[in-house]
Each structure stands twice: as C-alpha cells, then as structure tokens.
Tab-separated table of C-alpha atoms in Angstrom:
chain	number	residue	atom	x	y	z
N	2	MET	CA	-44.032	-16.363	22.686
N	3	VAL	CA	-46.352	-19.359	22.280
N	4	GLU	CA	-49.094	-17.181	20.827
N	5	LEU	CA	-46.849	-14.832	18.840
N	6	ARG	CA	-48.067	-16.007	15.438
N	7	LYS	CA	-51.732	-15.541	16.414
N	8	PHE	CA	-50.984	-12.196	18.035
N	9	ASN	CA	-49.196	-10.949	14.909
N	10	GLU	CA	-52.175	-12.008	12.773
N	11	LEU	CA	-54.442	-10.032	15.117
N	12	VAL	CA	-52.222	-6.968	14.794
N	13	ARG	CA	-52.217	-7.208	10.988
N	14	ASP	CA	-55.995	-7.703	10.833
N	15	PHE	CA	-56.912	-4.789	13.127
N	16	THR	CA	-54.030	-2.325	12.852
N	17	LYS	CA	-56.174	0.132	10.845
N	18	ASP	CA	-58.805	0.184	13.600
N	19	VAL	CA	-56.868	0.054	16.882
N	20	ASP	CA	-53.432	0.747	18.326
N	21	PHE	CA	-51.438	-2.175	19.677
N	22	LEU	CA	-48.742	-1.889	22.330
N	23	THR	CA	-46.683	-4.527	24.100
N	24	ILE	CA	-45.241	-3.637	27.482
N	25	TYR	CA	-42.250	-5.768	28.429
N	26	ILE	CA	-42.408	-6.306	32.192
N	27	GLU	CA	-40.280	-8.153	34.728
N	28	GLU	CA	-38.944	-11.569	33.799
N	29	ALA	CA	-41.428	-14.367	34.528
N	30	HIS	CA	-38.926	-17.224	34.790
N	31	PRO	CA	-35.490	-15.809	35.579
N	32	ILE	CA	-32.595	-18.200	36.052
N	33	ASP	CA	-32.081	-16.634	39.487
N	34	GLY	CA	-35.724	-17.289	40.389
N	35	TRP	CA	-38.388	-19.744	39.216
N	36	ARG	CA	-36.539	-21.177	36.227
N	37	VAL	CA	-38.441	-23.040	33.533
N	38	SER	CA	-36.397	-22.872	30.326
N	39	THR	CA	-33.511	-25.134	29.430
N	40	ASP	CA	-32.782	-23.107	26.300
N	41	PRO	CA	-29.703	-20.925	26.929
N	42	LYS	CA	-31.083	-18.295	24.508
N	43	LEU	CA	-34.091	-17.833	26.811
N	44	GLU	CA	-32.205	-17.702	30.094
N	45	TYR	CA	-32.165	-14.304	31.775
N	46	LYS	CA	-31.618	-13.172	35.320
N	47	GLN	CA	-34.261	-10.937	36.857
N	48	HIS	CA	-33.731	-7.452	35.480
N	49	VAL	CA	-31.768	-5.209	37.817
N	50	THR	CA	-31.204	-2.367	35.373
N	51	LEU	CA	-33.092	-0.975	32.431
N	52	LYS	CA	-30.233	-2.229	30.249
N	53	ASP	CA	-31.045	-5.787	31.442
N	54	ARG	CA	-34.691	-5.309	30.479
N	55	VAL	CA	-33.748	-3.938	27.056
N	56	LYS	CA	-31.586	-6.991	26.423
N	57	ALA	CA	-34.391	-9.373	27.418
N	58	ALA	CA	-37.012	-7.493	25.378
N	59	SER	CA	-34.781	-7.677	22.323
N	60	LEU	CA	-35.543	-11.412	22.188
N	61	LEU	CA	-39.224	-10.639	21.647
N	62	ILE	CA	-38.414	-7.999	19.059
N	63	ASP	CA	-36.006	-10.330	17.270
N	64	ALA	CA	-38.722	-13.022	17.246
N	65	GLY	CA	-40.764	-10.677	15.060
N	66	ILE	CA	-43.510	-9.234	17.240
N	67	GLU	CA	-45.503	-6.861	15.028
N	68	SER	CA	-46.641	-4.375	17.655
N	69	PRO	CA	-44.569	-1.595	19.188
N	70	VAL	CA	-42.716	-2.739	22.305
N	71	VAL	CA	-42.076	-0.492	25.293
N	72	LEU	CA	-40.522	-1.366	28.626
N	73	ASP	CA	-42.045	-1.161	32.069
N	74	ASN	CA	-39.911	0.931	34.411
N	75	MET	CA	-37.728	-0.746	37.005
N	76	GLU	CA	-40.356	-0.128	39.683
N	77	ASN	CA	-42.672	-2.306	37.556
N	78	GLU	CA	-45.469	0.263	37.692
N	79	ALA	CA	-47.323	-0.960	34.583
N	80	ASN	CA	-47.198	-4.539	35.826
N	81	LYS	CA	-48.509	-3.493	39.242
N	82	ALA	CA	-51.250	-1.313	37.742
N	83	TYR	CA	-52.507	-3.937	35.284
N	84	GLY	CA	-51.538	-7.262	36.860
N	85	GLY	CA	-49.815	-8.295	33.677
N	86	PHE	CA	-47.437	-10.855	35.168
N	87	PRO	CA	-46.449	-13.052	33.410
N	88	GLU	CA	-48.476	-12.139	30.285
N	89	ARG	CA	-51.881	-10.578	29.797
N	90	LEU	CA	-54.014	-9.055	27.046
N	91	TYR	CA	-56.081	-5.896	27.531
N	92	ILE	CA	-58.364	-3.666	25.498
N	93	ILE	CA	-58.367	-0.108	26.776
N	94	LEU	CA	-60.444	2.714	25.319
N	95	ASP	CA	-60.068	6.292	26.521
N	96	GLY	CA	-58.339	5.090	29.688
N	97	VAL	CA	-61.062	2.564	30.562
N	98	ILE	CA	-60.375	-1.178	30.607
N	99	LEU	CA	-63.009	-2.813	28.393
N	100	TYR	CA	-61.418	-6.266	28.252
N	101	GLN	CA	-59.030	-7.909	30.686
N	102	GLY	CA	-57.889	-11.319	29.586
N	103	ASN	CA	-56.735	-14.124	31.798
N	104	TRP	CA	-53.074	-14.674	32.651
N	105	GLY	CA	-50.936	-16.103	29.904
N	106	PRO	CA	-49.469	-17.726	28.226
N	107	ILE	CA	-51.601	-20.717	29.195
N	108	LYS	CA	-54.916	-19.054	30.040
N	109	TYR	CA	-55.069	-16.051	27.766
N	110	SER	CA	-56.840	-16.107	24.465
N	111	VAL	CA	-55.937	-14.122	21.378
N	112	GLU	CA	-59.199	-15.452	19.927
N	113	GLU	CA	-61.211	-13.708	22.674
N	114	VAL	CA	-59.520	-10.421	21.782
N	115	ARG	CA	-60.243	-11.047	18.106
N	116	ASP	CA	-63.923	-11.744	18.870
N	117	TRP	CA	-64.182	-8.595	21.000
N	118	LEU	CA	-62.554	-6.410	18.350
N	119	THR	CA	-64.709	-7.924	15.596
N	120	LYS	CA	-67.880	-7.074	17.546
N	121	TYR	CA	-66.591	-3.580	18.335
N	122	LYS	CA	-65.653	-2.933	14.717
N	123	GLY	CA	-69.012	-4.231	13.456
C-alpha cells in the first residue's frame, strides 16, 4: 500500500505495452499472527476461506489499485512458486522470469521496474 501511488503511475505509463496483474496472497500481518497495524480497518485474521481472502483483497481494490487483482488459492500456490510474501514485483515474459524484485514493501522498488520496462520498450 505504501507504493500504491507509484505503482498506479507505472501501470498508467506502460499499460499499452505490458499486462499488469496483482496476486493477493496470504495476509502478511494478521491479527492472529505477527500483528503490525493498529488501524482497525487494516486488521484481518489469516485467511481460512476464500471468502476471507476476498474480503481482505477488497481493501486493496477499494484503495484504487489500477491493475487487475486476482487471488492466490488457499494452498498459496502462487506465493510458494514465486516467493511473493509479503509483497514482490516481477516481470515475466513468455513464462520466464526476467526481473525478480526484492521483498516489499520496504525493499522493493517500483523505480527498478520502471527502469527495466523503459529499457525493454526502447
């Protein structure tokens, strides 16, 4: 959520050239786990059902993310395959990972993705 504004700018700037997709995975800081937030609007238990995950993902959608959002399944297969926990940025072309960013939200960089896409487009 910290980088949402920058991410949305990236989506707007490159949407004609690439497809963007956000996969909502397991909760990073559930109130029944490693809790960080003191904002009641951001407090969720770890998802037990797909309905729980839909409810949590709706916060991201309501915040205005400008890419399509899909949900990881309850076995967390996308998260396990890509090591996306808690947040991560990837560039994938024809099934091959060309860019794997660092873990977010602290260590990932929307600017690195922008630089990569700018070079690729040019």
